[in-house]
Short mmCIF file of C-alpha atoms and ligand atoms in Angstrom, two decimals:
data_model
loop_
_atom_site.label_atom_id
_atom_site.label_comp_id
_atom_site.label_asym_id
_atom_site.label_seq_id
_atom_site.Cartn_x
_atom_site.Cartn_y
_atom_site.Cartn_z
CA UNK A 85 -17.30 8.51 23.93
CA UNK A 86 -18.79 11.16 21.65
CA UNK A 87 -19.44 9.88 18.19
CA UNK A 88 -17.33 11.10 15.32
CA UNK A 89 -18.36 12.41 11.93
CA UNK A 90 -16.12 10.65 9.44
CA UNK A 91 -15.92 11.37 5.72
CA UNK A 92 -14.34 8.36 4.01
CA UNK A 93 -13.21 9.21 0.48
CA UNK A 94 -12.09 6.36 -1.75
CA UNK A 95 -11.70 5.36 -5.38
CA UNK A 96 -13.10 1.82 -5.05
CA UNK A 97 -15.40 0.07 -2.60
CA UNK A 98 -16.97 -3.39 -2.32
CA UNK A 99 -19.61 -4.27 -3.50
CA UNK A 100 -19.75 -1.34 -5.93
CA UNK A 101 -16.36 -1.22 -7.69
CA UNK A 102 -13.21 -3.25 -7.12
CA UNK A 103 -9.75 -3.77 -8.57
CA UNK A 104 -8.06 -5.03 -5.38
CA UNK A 105 -7.89 -5.09 -1.61
CA UNK A 106 -8.52 -1.35 -1.19
CA UNK A 107 -12.12 -2.00 -2.21
CA UNK A 108 -12.45 -4.75 0.40
CA UNK A 109 -11.17 -2.37 3.08
CA UNK A 110 -13.50 0.43 1.95
CA UNK A 111 -16.48 -1.90 2.11
CA UNK A 112 -15.68 -3.09 5.62
CA UNK A 113 -13.91 -0.46 7.74
CA UNK A 114 -16.62 2.24 7.43
CA UNK A 115 -19.22 -0.38 8.39
CA UNK A 116 -17.16 -1.41 11.43
CA UNK A 117 -16.84 2.25 12.46
CA UNK A 118 -20.57 2.83 11.95
CA UNK A 119 -21.22 -0.24 14.08
CA UNK A 120 -19.30 1.52 16.85
CA UNK A 121 -21.74 4.43 16.67
CA UNK A 122 -19.94 6.87 14.37
CA UNK A 123 -21.57 8.75 11.50
CA UNK A 124 -19.55 7.54 8.53
CA UNK A 125 -20.13 8.75 4.98
CA UNK A 126 -18.35 6.99 2.12
CA UNK A 127 -17.85 8.94 -1.10
CA UNK A 128 -16.81 7.35 -4.39
CA UNK A 129 -17.37 7.92 -8.11
CA UNK A 130 -20.42 6.60 -9.94
CA UNK A 131 -18.41 4.36 -12.29
CA UNK A 132 -20.26 2.37 -14.93
CA UNK A 133 -19.88 -0.83 -12.85
CA UNK A 134 -21.56 0.84 -9.86
CA UNK A 135 -24.71 1.58 -11.86
CA UNK A 136 -26.17 -1.87 -11.34
CA UNK A 137 -26.51 -0.95 -7.66
CA UNK A 138 -29.65 1.06 -6.99
CA UNK A 139 -29.10 4.44 -5.34
CA UNK A 140 -31.46 7.32 -4.57
CA UNK A 141 -30.77 10.40 -6.67
CA UNK A 142 -30.51 13.51 -4.48
CA UNK A 143 -31.85 16.88 -5.60
CA UNK A 144 -28.48 18.56 -5.13
CA UNK A 145 -26.36 19.66 -8.04
CA UNK A 146 -22.73 19.25 -7.20
CA UNK A 147 -20.57 22.10 -8.45
CA UNK A 148 -16.89 21.27 -8.50
CA UNK A 149 -14.24 23.59 -9.85
CA UNK A 150 -12.05 21.42 -12.09
CA UNK A 151 -9.63 23.02 -14.50
CA UNK A 152 -10.76 26.47 -15.62
CA UNK A 153 -14.38 26.36 -14.57
CA UNK A 154 -17.08 24.62 -12.59
CA UNK A 155 -18.05 21.08 -13.50
CA UNK A 156 -21.56 20.02 -12.55
CA UNK A 157 -22.35 16.56 -11.27
CA UNK A 158 -25.11 14.58 -9.61
CA UNK A 159 -25.18 12.77 -6.29
CA UNK A 160 -26.92 9.55 -5.42
CA UNK A 161 -27.13 7.87 -2.07
CA UNK A 162 -27.26 4.35 -0.72
CA UNK A 163 -25.75 2.47 2.23
CA UNK A 164 -23.10 -0.19 2.62
CA UNK A 165 -24.92 -3.55 2.66
CA UNK A 166 -26.04 -4.46 6.16
CA UNK A 167 -24.75 -1.19 7.60
CA UNK A 168 -25.90 2.30 8.53
CA UNK A 169 -22.83 3.82 6.84
CA UNK A 170 -24.08 6.01 4.00
CA UNK A 171 -22.52 5.86 0.55
CA UNK A 172 -22.58 8.78 -1.87
CA UNK A 173 -21.82 8.30 -5.53
CA UNK A 174 -20.53 11.38 -7.32
CA UNK A 175 -21.93 11.25 -10.82
CA UNK A 176 -20.32 12.65 -13.91
CA UNK A 177 -20.72 10.39 -16.90
CA UNK A 178 -18.02 12.01 -19.02
CA UNK A 179 -15.50 11.26 -16.31
CA UNK A 180 -16.72 7.97 -14.90
CA UNK A 181 -19.08 6.11 -17.23
CA UNK A 182 -16.31 4.02 -18.75
CA UNK A 183 -15.29 0.40 -19.14
CA UNK A 184 -12.65 0.56 -16.38
CA UNK A 185 -11.90 2.15 -13.03
CA UNK A 186 -8.41 3.64 -13.44
CA UNK A 187 -7.91 2.66 -17.07
CA UNK A 188 -8.67 0.09 -19.72
CA UNK A 189 -6.75 -2.17 -22.11
CA UNK A 190 -4.96 0.92 -23.47
CA UNK A 191 -3.51 1.78 -20.05
CA UNK A 192 -4.41 4.40 -17.45
CA UNK A 193 -6.98 7.01 -18.50
CA UNK A 194 -5.24 10.19 -19.62
CA UNK A 195 -7.54 12.44 -17.57
CA UNK A 196 -7.12 10.72 -14.21
CA UNK A 197 -6.02 13.96 -12.58
CA UNK A 198 -9.35 15.57 -13.53
CA UNK A 199 -11.29 12.46 -12.52
CA UNK A 200 -9.77 12.27 -9.04
CA UNK A 201 -9.79 16.03 -8.59
CA UNK A 202 -13.53 15.80 -9.17
CA UNK A 203 -13.78 13.08 -6.53
CA UNK A 204 -11.52 14.81 -3.99
CA UNK A 205 -12.92 18.27 -4.24
CA UNK A 206 -16.40 16.98 -4.95
CA UNK A 207 -16.37 15.08 -1.62
CA UNK A 208 -15.66 18.35 0.22
CA UNK A 209 -18.31 20.26 -1.73
CA UNK A 210 -20.75 17.45 -0.97
CA UNK A 211 -20.23 18.00 2.79
CA UNK A 212 -21.39 21.58 2.32
CA UNK A 213 -24.50 20.48 0.41
CA UNK A 214 -25.35 17.93 3.10
CA UNK A 215 -24.45 20.24 6.01
CA UNK A 216 -22.17 17.46 7.15
CA UNK A 217 -19.26 18.68 9.27
CA UNK A 218 -16.64 15.96 9.36
CA UNK A 219 -14.35 15.72 12.38
CA UNK A 220 -12.05 13.60 10.27
CA UNK A 221 -11.65 13.12 6.56
CA UNK A 222 -10.16 9.69 5.91
CA UNK A 223 -8.54 9.33 2.49
CA UNK A 224 -6.84 6.41 0.78
CA UNK A 225 -3.86 6.31 -1.57
CA UNK A 226 -3.06 8.81 -4.31
CA UNK A 227 -6.54 9.13 -5.90
CA UNK A 228 -7.83 10.98 -2.82
CA UNK A 229 -4.56 12.54 -1.66
CA UNK A 230 -5.56 15.99 -2.87
CA UNK A 231 -8.13 16.21 -0.07
CA UNK A 232 -5.59 16.99 2.71
CA UNK A 233 -3.97 19.52 0.38
CA UNK A 234 -7.33 21.26 -0.18
CA UNK A 235 -8.11 21.30 3.54
CA UNK A 236 -4.85 23.13 4.18
CA UNK A 237 -5.18 25.56 1.27
CA UNK A 238 -8.41 26.39 -0.55
CA UNK A 239 -10.64 25.28 2.37
CA UNK A 240 -8.38 26.42 5.18
CA UNK A 241 -10.57 29.33 6.24
CA UNK A 242 -13.88 27.56 5.77
CA UNK A 243 -15.56 25.59 8.57
CA UNK A 244 -14.50 22.43 6.68
CA UNK A 245 -10.89 23.44 7.17
CA UNK A 246 -11.18 22.48 10.83
CA UNK A 247 -11.45 18.81 9.88
CA UNK A 248 -8.43 16.62 10.55
CA UNK A 249 -7.24 14.43 7.71
CA UNK A 250 -5.91 10.89 7.89
CA UNK A 251 -4.20 9.46 4.82
CA UNK A 252 -3.93 5.68 4.77
CA UNK A 253 -1.26 4.36 2.43
CA UNK A 254 -2.39 1.05 0.97
CA UNK A 255 0.37 1.01 -1.61
CA UNK A 256 3.22 3.53 -1.73
CA UNK A 257 4.25 2.56 -5.25
CA UNK A 258 1.21 4.12 -6.94
CA UNK A 259 1.78 7.84 -6.60
CA UNK A 260 -0.27 9.70 -9.20
CA UNK A 261 2.38 11.39 -11.38
CA UNK A 262 1.12 14.09 -13.76
CA UNK A 263 2.74 16.67 -15.98
CA UNK A 264 2.97 20.04 -14.22
CA UNK A 265 1.18 21.64 -17.17
CA UNK A 266 -1.95 19.99 -15.77
CA UNK A 267 -1.75 21.82 -12.44
CA UNK A 268 -4.67 24.11 -13.37
CA UNK A 269 -6.94 21.04 -13.30
CA UNK A 270 -6.62 20.91 -9.50
CA UNK A 271 -7.36 24.59 -8.90
CA UNK A 272 -4.20 24.78 -6.79
CA UNK A 273 -1.59 27.47 -7.38
CA UNK A 274 2.09 27.31 -8.26
CA UNK A 275 3.01 28.17 -4.67
CA UNK A 276 1.27 24.98 -3.51
CA UNK A 277 3.01 23.06 -6.28
CA UNK A 278 6.48 24.39 -5.53
CA UNK A 279 6.43 24.94 -1.78
CA UNK A 280 3.38 22.95 -0.72
CA UNK A 281 4.53 19.42 -1.43
CA UNK A 282 3.07 18.63 -4.85
CA UNK A 283 6.27 18.94 -6.87
CA UNK A 284 8.61 16.01 -7.25
CA UNK A 285 11.26 15.87 -9.97
CA UNK A 286 9.60 18.71 -11.83
CA UNK A 287 6.35 16.72 -11.96
CA UNK A 288 3.11 16.66 -9.99
CA UNK A 289 3.12 13.83 -7.45
CA UNK A 290 -0.33 13.71 -5.89
CA UNK A 291 0.54 11.17 -3.20
CA UNK A 292 3.39 13.34 -1.99
CA UNK A 293 0.92 16.22 -1.55
CA UNK A 294 -1.15 14.00 0.72
CA UNK A 295 1.88 12.76 2.65
CA UNK A 296 2.97 16.34 3.31
CA UNK A 297 -0.46 17.78 4.18
CA UNK A 298 -2.35 15.00 5.98
CA UNK A 299 -2.70 15.54 9.70
CA UNK A 300 -1.73 11.90 10.20
CA UNK A 301 -0.40 9.27 7.81
CA UNK A 302 -0.72 5.56 8.49
CA UNK A 303 -0.44 2.32 6.59
CA UNK A 304 -1.97 -1.14 6.69
CA UNK A 305 0.51 -3.29 8.62
CA UNK A 306 3.20 -2.63 11.22
CA UNK A 307 5.96 -4.28 9.17
CA UNK A 308 5.12 -2.27 6.03
CA UNK A 309 5.11 0.87 8.20
CA UNK A 310 8.72 0.06 9.12
CA UNK A 311 9.72 -0.98 5.60
CA UNK A 312 8.51 2.22 3.94
CA UNK A 313 10.70 4.25 6.26
CA UNK A 314 13.83 2.60 4.83
CA UNK A 315 15.52 3.50 1.51
CA UNK A 316 14.79 -0.02 0.19
CA UNK A 317 11.04 0.20 0.71
CA UNK A 318 10.29 3.92 0.74
CA UNK A 319 9.75 4.46 -3.01
CA UNK A 320 11.64 7.73 -2.56
CA UNK A 321 9.51 8.81 0.43
CA UNK A 322 11.40 7.16 3.29
CA UNK A 323 12.99 10.45 4.37
CA UNK A 324 9.69 12.30 4.28
CA UNK A 325 7.95 9.54 6.25
CA UNK A 326 10.73 9.34 8.85
CA UNK A 327 10.64 13.11 9.24
CA UNK A 328 6.87 12.99 9.90
CA UNK A 329 7.58 10.59 12.76
CA UNK A 330 3.93 9.47 13.04
CA UNK A 331 3.57 6.67 10.51
CA UNK A 332 2.21 3.57 12.13
CA UNK A 333 0.64 0.42 10.76
CA UNK A 334 -2.88 -0.77 11.51
CA UNK A 335 -3.52 -4.27 10.21
CA UNK A 336 -6.56 -4.69 7.99
CA UNK A 337 -9.21 -7.12 9.06
CA UNK A 338 -11.45 -9.37 6.99
CA UNK A 339 -15.18 -9.02 6.43
CA UNK A 340 -16.71 -12.07 8.03
CA UNK A 341 -20.01 -11.61 6.22
CA UNK A 342 -18.27 -12.06 2.84
CA UNK A 343 -15.27 -14.28 3.59
CA UNK A 344 -16.72 -17.00 5.76
CA UNK A 345 -16.76 -20.69 4.74
CA UNK A 346 -19.89 -21.28 6.82
CA UNK A 347 -21.94 -18.69 4.89
CA UNK A 348 -20.20 -18.36 1.54
CA UNK A 349 -22.78 -18.62 -1.28
CA UNK A 350 -20.10 -19.14 -3.94
CA UNK A 351 -18.72 -22.41 -2.63
CA UNK A 352 -19.91 -25.99 -3.17
CA UNK A 353 -20.47 -26.82 0.50
CA UNK A 354 -20.19 -24.93 3.78
CA UNK A 355 -17.56 -25.95 6.31
CA UNK A 356 -16.00 -24.75 9.54
CA UNK A 357 -13.25 -25.56 12.02
CA UNK A 358 -15.77 -27.82 13.79
CA UNK A 359 -16.72 -29.73 10.66
CA UNK A 360 -14.29 -29.81 7.76
CA UNK A 361 -16.21 -32.29 5.59
CA UNK A 362 -17.50 -29.61 3.21
CA UNK A 363 -13.95 -28.61 2.31
CA UNK A 364 -13.41 -31.90 0.44
CA UNK A 365 -16.52 -31.16 -1.65
CA UNK A 366 -15.15 -27.68 -2.39
CA UNK A 367 -11.86 -29.18 -3.56
CA UNK A 368 -13.61 -31.69 -5.83
CA UNK A 369 -15.85 -28.93 -7.26
CA UNK A 370 -12.84 -26.71 -7.96
CA UNK A 371 -10.98 -29.55 -9.68
CA UNK A 372 -14.05 -30.26 -11.81
CA UNK A 373 -14.62 -26.62 -12.71
CA UNK A 374 -10.97 -26.13 -13.69
CA UNK A 375 -10.78 -29.39 -15.66
CA UNK A 376 -8.28 -31.01 -13.31
CA UNK A 377 -8.36 -34.71 -12.37
CA UNK A 378 -10.67 -35.09 -9.39
CA UNK A 379 -8.21 -36.46 -6.85
CA UNK A 380 -8.74 -35.83 -3.13
CA UNK A 381 -5.18 -36.89 -2.24
CA UNK A 382 -3.20 -34.55 -4.48
CA UNK A 383 -2.16 -31.23 -2.90
CA UNK A 384 -3.85 -28.32 -4.68
CA UNK A 385 -2.11 -24.93 -4.63
CA UNK A 386 -4.17 -21.81 -5.38
CA UNK A 387 -3.23 -18.27 -6.28
CA UNK A 388 -5.53 -15.24 -6.74
CA UNK A 389 -3.58 -12.17 -7.63
CA UNK A 390 -3.04 -9.11 -9.72
CA UNK A 391 -0.36 -10.42 -12.10
CA UNK A 392 2.20 -7.69 -11.44
CA UNK A 393 5.79 -7.60 -10.17
CA UNK A 394 4.62 -6.52 -6.69
CA UNK A 395 3.13 -9.98 -6.32
CA UNK A 396 6.36 -11.83 -7.20
CA UNK A 397 4.87 -13.41 -10.31
CA UNK A 398 8.29 -13.35 -11.97
CA UNK A 399 9.84 -15.63 -9.34
CA UNK A 400 6.67 -17.70 -9.36
CA UNK A 401 7.00 -18.15 -13.14
CA UNK A 402 10.66 -19.17 -12.72
CA UNK A 403 9.84 -21.72 -10.06
CA UNK A 404 6.97 -23.37 -11.95
CA UNK A 405 9.20 -25.99 -13.60
CA UNK A 406 10.31 -27.25 -10.19
CA UNK A 407 6.87 -27.01 -8.59
CA UNK A 408 5.08 -28.76 -11.44
CA UNK A 409 7.61 -31.60 -11.31
CA UNK A 410 5.85 -32.61 -8.07
CA UNK A 411 2.61 -34.55 -7.86
CA UNK A 412 0.62 -31.39 -7.33
CA UNK A 413 -2.15 -29.30 -8.91
CA UNK A 414 -1.87 -25.52 -9.37
CA UNK A 415 -4.73 -23.09 -10.07
CA UNK A 416 -4.08 -19.41 -10.82
CA UNK A 417 -6.73 -16.66 -11.07
CA UNK A 418 -5.54 -13.22 -12.04
CA UNK A 419 -4.99 -10.52 -14.58
CA UNK A 420 -2.25 -8.04 -15.24
CA UNK A 421 1.01 -8.09 -17.17
CA UNK A 422 0.60 -9.59 -20.60
CA UNK A 423 3.66 -11.85 -20.51
CA UNK A 424 2.32 -13.50 -17.36
CA UNK A 425 -1.22 -13.88 -18.70
CA UNK A 426 0.18 -15.45 -21.89
CA UNK A 427 2.53 -17.77 -20.04
CA UNK A 428 -0.14 -19.01 -17.65
CA UNK A 429 -2.66 -19.55 -20.45
CA UNK A 430 -0.09 -21.47 -22.49
CA UNK A 431 0.79 -23.65 -19.53
CA UNK A 432 -2.88 -24.18 -18.89
CA UNK A 433 -3.25 -25.73 -22.33
CA UNK A 434 -0.06 -27.78 -22.22
CA UNK A 435 0.14 -29.00 -18.61
CA UNK A 436 -2.48 -31.37 -17.21
CA UNK A 437 -2.02 -30.25 -13.60
CA UNK A 438 -1.85 -26.45 -14.10
CA UNK A 439 -4.88 -24.25 -14.80
CA UNK A 440 -5.21 -20.49 -15.13
CA UNK A 441 -8.27 -18.27 -15.41
CA UNK A 442 -7.37 -14.79 -16.69
CA UNK A 443 -9.57 -11.86 -15.67
CA UNK A 444 -11.56 -10.77 -12.61
CA UNK A 445 -13.82 -13.55 -11.33
CA UNK A 446 -15.18 -13.04 -7.84
CA UNK A 447 -17.03 -16.38 -7.46
CA UNK A 448 -13.92 -18.27 -8.58
CA UNK A 449 -11.76 -16.37 -6.07
CA UNK A 450 -13.99 -17.76 -3.28
CA UNK A 451 -13.93 -21.26 -4.78
CA UNK A 452 -10.12 -21.22 -4.86
CA UNK A 453 -9.86 -20.01 -1.26
CA UNK A 454 -12.21 -22.81 -0.22
CA UNK A 455 -11.08 -25.65 -2.49
CA UNK A 456 -7.29 -25.35 -2.41
CA UNK A 457 -5.05 -26.90 0.26
CA UNK A 458 -2.33 -24.27 -0.01
CA UNK A 459 -2.37 -20.65 -1.19
CA UNK A 460 0.65 -18.91 -2.69
CA UNK A 461 1.69 -15.26 -2.19
CA UNK A 462 5.37 -14.78 -3.06
CA UNK A 463 5.15 -10.97 -2.93
CA UNK A 464 8.09 -8.67 -3.55
CA UNK A 465 6.42 -6.28 -1.09
CA UNK A 466 2.96 -6.44 0.47
CA UNK A 467 1.43 -3.53 2.41
CA UNK A 468 -1.03 -5.86 4.08
CA UNK A 469 -2.46 -8.51 1.78
CA UNK A 470 -5.95 -9.87 2.32
CA UNK A 471 -5.84 -13.17 0.47
CA UNK A 472 -3.50 -14.79 2.99
CA UNK A 473 -6.04 -13.90 5.68
CA UNK A 474 -8.97 -15.18 3.62
CA UNK A 475 -7.12 -18.42 2.96
CA UNK A 476 -6.39 -18.92 6.67
CA UNK A 477 -10.10 -18.40 7.37
CA UNK A 478 -10.84 -21.17 4.84
CA UNK A 479 -8.19 -23.55 6.24
CA UNK A 480 -6.09 -23.14 3.09
CA UNK A 481 -2.58 -22.68 4.42
CA UNK A 482 -0.75 -19.72 2.90
CA UNK A 483 2.80 -19.98 1.57
CA UNK A 484 4.09 -16.42 1.76
CA UNK A 485 7.22 -14.36 1.48
CA UNK A 486 7.93 -12.85 4.91
CA UNK A 487 7.37 -9.20 3.98
CA UNK A 488 4.97 -6.46 5.06
CA UNK A 489 1.57 -7.63 6.19
CA UNK A 490 2.30 -11.20 5.09
CA UNK A 491 4.94 -11.41 7.79
CA UNK A 492 2.57 -9.91 10.35
CA UNK A 493 -0.40 -12.17 9.65
CA UNK A 494 1.12 -15.63 9.06
CA UNK A 495 2.81 -17.63 11.82
CA UNK A 496 5.45 -19.85 10.34
CA UNK A 497 4.60 -23.58 10.51
CA UNK A 498 1.67 -22.62 12.78
CA UNK A 499 -0.85 -21.10 10.33
CA UNK A 500 1.22 -21.11 7.14
CA UNK A 501 4.68 -21.35 5.59
CA UNK A 502 7.12 -18.47 5.14
CA UNK A 503 10.29 -17.85 3.16
CA UNK A 504 12.56 -14.83 3.25
CA UNK A 505 14.64 -14.52 0.12
CA UNK A 506 13.13 -13.10 -3.07
CA UNK A 507 14.19 -15.96 -5.34
CA UNK A 508 12.60 -18.82 -7.21
CA UNK A 509 14.89 -21.21 -5.28
CA UNK A 510 13.60 -20.00 -1.90
CA UNK A 511 10.02 -20.08 -3.17
CA UNK A 512 10.21 -23.61 -4.57
CA UNK A 513 11.97 -24.84 -1.44
CA UNK A 514 9.17 -23.43 0.71
CA UNK A 515 6.54 -25.00 -1.54
CA UNK A 516 8.34 -28.35 -1.25
CA UNK A 517 8.37 -27.99 2.54
CA UNK A 518 4.62 -27.30 2.54
CA UNK A 519 3.98 -30.28 0.23
CA UNK A 520 6.03 -32.48 2.52
CA UNK A 521 3.95 -31.32 5.49
CA UNK A 522 0.74 -32.03 3.54
CA UNK A 523 1.79 -35.55 2.54
CA UNK A 524 3.93 -36.75 5.42
CA UNK A 525 2.66 -34.88 8.47
CA UNK A 526 -1.12 -34.91 7.99
CA UNK A 527 -1.89 -34.55 11.70
CA UNK A 528 0.27 -31.45 12.01
CA UNK A 529 -1.10 -30.06 8.74
CA UNK A 530 -4.64 -30.49 9.99
CA UNK A 531 -3.80 -28.86 13.31
CA UNK A 532 -2.36 -25.91 11.37
CA UNK A 533 -5.57 -25.66 9.32
CA UNK A 534 -7.70 -25.54 12.45
CA UNK A 535 -5.47 -22.98 14.10
CA UNK A 536 -5.57 -20.79 10.98
CA UNK A 537 -9.36 -21.03 10.76
CA UNK A 538 -9.87 -20.09 14.39
CA UNK A 539 -7.58 -17.08 14.34
CA UNK A 540 -9.48 -13.84 15.07
CA UNK A 541 -9.18 -11.55 12.05
CA UNK A 542 -12.33 -9.39 12.14
CA UNK A 543 -12.43 -5.60 11.69
CA UNK A 544 -13.41 -4.70 15.21
CA UNK A 545 -9.87 -4.42 16.53
CA UNK A 546 -8.71 -2.30 13.57
CA UNK A 547 -11.82 -0.09 13.85
CA UNK A 548 -10.89 0.66 17.47
CA UNK A 549 -7.35 1.53 16.42
CA UNK A 550 -8.65 3.86 13.67
CA UNK A 551 -10.95 5.49 16.18
CA UNK A 552 -7.95 6.25 18.42
CA UNK A 553 -5.99 7.49 15.39
CA UNK A 554 -8.86 9.79 14.39
CA UNK A 555 -8.96 11.31 17.90
CA UNK A 556 -5.23 11.84 17.80
CA UNK A 557 -5.54 13.52 14.41
CA UNK A 558 -8.32 15.78 15.72
CA UNK A 559 -6.17 16.85 18.70
CA UNK A 560 -3.23 17.48 16.39
CA UNK A 561 -5.37 19.47 13.97
CA UNK A 562 -6.74 21.64 16.78
CA UNK A 563 -3.14 22.24 17.92
CA UNK A 564 -2.05 23.25 14.41
CA UNK A 565 -4.97 25.59 13.91
CA UNK A 566 -4.31 27.28 17.27
CA UNK A 567 -0.58 27.58 16.45
CA UNK A 568 -1.00 29.06 13.09
P1 ADP B 892 -3.98 -6.13 -3.71
O1 ADP B 892 -4.98 -5.16 -3.19
O2 ADP B 892 -2.58 -5.66 -3.64
O3 ADP B 892 -4.31 -6.64 -5.07
P2 ADP B 892 -4.94 -7.88 -1.56
O4 ADP B 892 -4.52 -9.24 -1.14
O5 ADP B 892 -5.02 -6.86 -0.50
O6 ADP B 892 -3.98 -7.43 -2.75
O7 ADP B 892 -6.40 -7.93 -2.16
C1 ADP B 892 -6.71 -8.48 -3.39
C2 ADP B 892 -8.21 -8.60 -3.49
O8 ADP B 892 -8.56 -8.66 -4.87
C3 ADP B 892 -8.75 -9.85 -2.86
O9 ADP B 892 -10.08 -9.64 -2.43
C4 ADP B 892 -8.73 -10.84 -4.04
O10 ADP B 892 -9.62 -11.89 -3.88
C5 ADP B 892 -9.14 -9.93 -5.16
N1 ADP B 892 -8.67 -10.35 -6.49
C6 ADP B 892 -7.44 -10.19 -7.02
N2 ADP B 892 -7.40 -10.67 -8.28
C7 ADP B 892 -8.64 -11.14 -8.54
C8 ADP B 892 -9.26 -11.75 -9.68
N3 ADP B 892 -8.58 -11.97 -10.79
N4 ADP B 892 -10.57 -12.09 -9.59
C9 ADP B 892 -11.26 -11.87 -8.45
N5 ADP B 892 -10.75 -11.30 -7.36
C10 ADP B 892 -9.46 -10.93 -7.40
C1 GLC B 893 -3.17 -2.55 -1.47
C2 GLC B 893 -2.03 -3.48 -1.08
C3 GLC B 893 -2.47 -4.69 -0.30
C4 GLC B 893 -3.48 -4.31 0.78
C5 GLC B 893 -4.63 -3.53 0.17
C6 GLC B 893 -5.66 -3.09 1.20
O1 GLC B 893 -3.79 -2.92 -2.64
O2 GLC B 893 -1.28 -3.88 -2.22
O3 GLC B 893 -1.35 -5.31 0.30
O4 GLC B 893 -3.97 -5.47 1.41
O5 GLC B 893 -4.13 -2.37 -0.44
O6 GLC B 893 -5.09 -2.31 2.23
#
């Protein structure tokens, strides 16, 4: 199999910058592809948080037309840890040296169109500087959705224009809406805006541009791929996606070098499916750290989540009265909507068996995965979801709503517990069922833990599927270029 040149453009990537699961995917999939022999180059912005990671400054000056003139930036290079996959940081301190990735406590940054235009177009300009000819440009979500538009317009007649583009939708709800008066920022013309897919309701919709122009569009689980092609789950794009006819779901994997209870440096004691003793130490350590009574017998429910409606935190909040009436402990780690942060902090102070930690805390996220008995994800929708896979790997049985990737990755009463209806009643009932299994059916509960821990969830399978998708995209791109 000839190796492929893959340009992977992304707005966040572990270990350099992370707000959610996209970063986990970006840190792992390129490495899995590189492992299979491909030349994979990851491009992301040099945010302030990335600066603690050493990178070699290249001599090149990156010239990117943004708005009315060229913007000059620097480029530095490193690799993904433990991998040959190269990482390029596009540097422009005015745009990226800030206290947040997409925004800060005042909301999204007002110049995000310029910031992600710089990334999208900068990634293509970088290929020219490096003499790198990608066979496929793989982009993720709205921040890099201008890339397929550029390949079909401004770069169409350049050698780069031969590259196929694959747009992976990690979350259809975030679309990149901008006032049309900002169109000049992108360097694209009104014809592209009006007839080329960027215009939606008299406004720029960057994701839509990507969905129209990408050679192939995919998403991160088979069930979400089906859901987004229905009016209920399509966020206004179901018709467009059905008309494309090529949207399939490839399940994410998990990075076994980071999420592995045998190797995890953040947890109190290692453990595995062959020897679970360390898990009890992890539970005791978590209880101690969170100021909960150190009781091995009480079921401990964990949650690590962006505190937003997508994650069902409203129905979780409604069900807390009923859940906390049980002999149970609950630990929540997350940040997001203020009402939820306030509520969880208040409860944390007033309820002896509920604790919340508000903010991003990577070590604690590992400690919760390892130390809890059950892990809650009552999502309204979930493109894939990684935490339910991490928790299975750590023998912490997930309680999930049967949607999107949660439905695809949890086997009911085999490796976790599922409920269907989006309601606090259905959620609390499912929690009660899981608690009953924990207390009254310990042998079955333990068998479930072992089955969950042994389930194969690595990236290799997904990497092979992406490889096939890339080849399909290349064939399709060649066909398009010959046709027109
Ligand atoms: P999403 O990307 O929609 O937020 P995923 O389940 O795919 O959901 O991935 C979430 C990732 O972000 C996981 O790696 C999870 O551990 C991490 N995460 C979420 N909230 C926090 C937090 N407050 N602190 C540390 N890690 C977090
Ligand atoms: C998004 C989705 C999440 C998915 C992640 C990585 O953030 O909300 O479900 O796991 O992307 O694909």
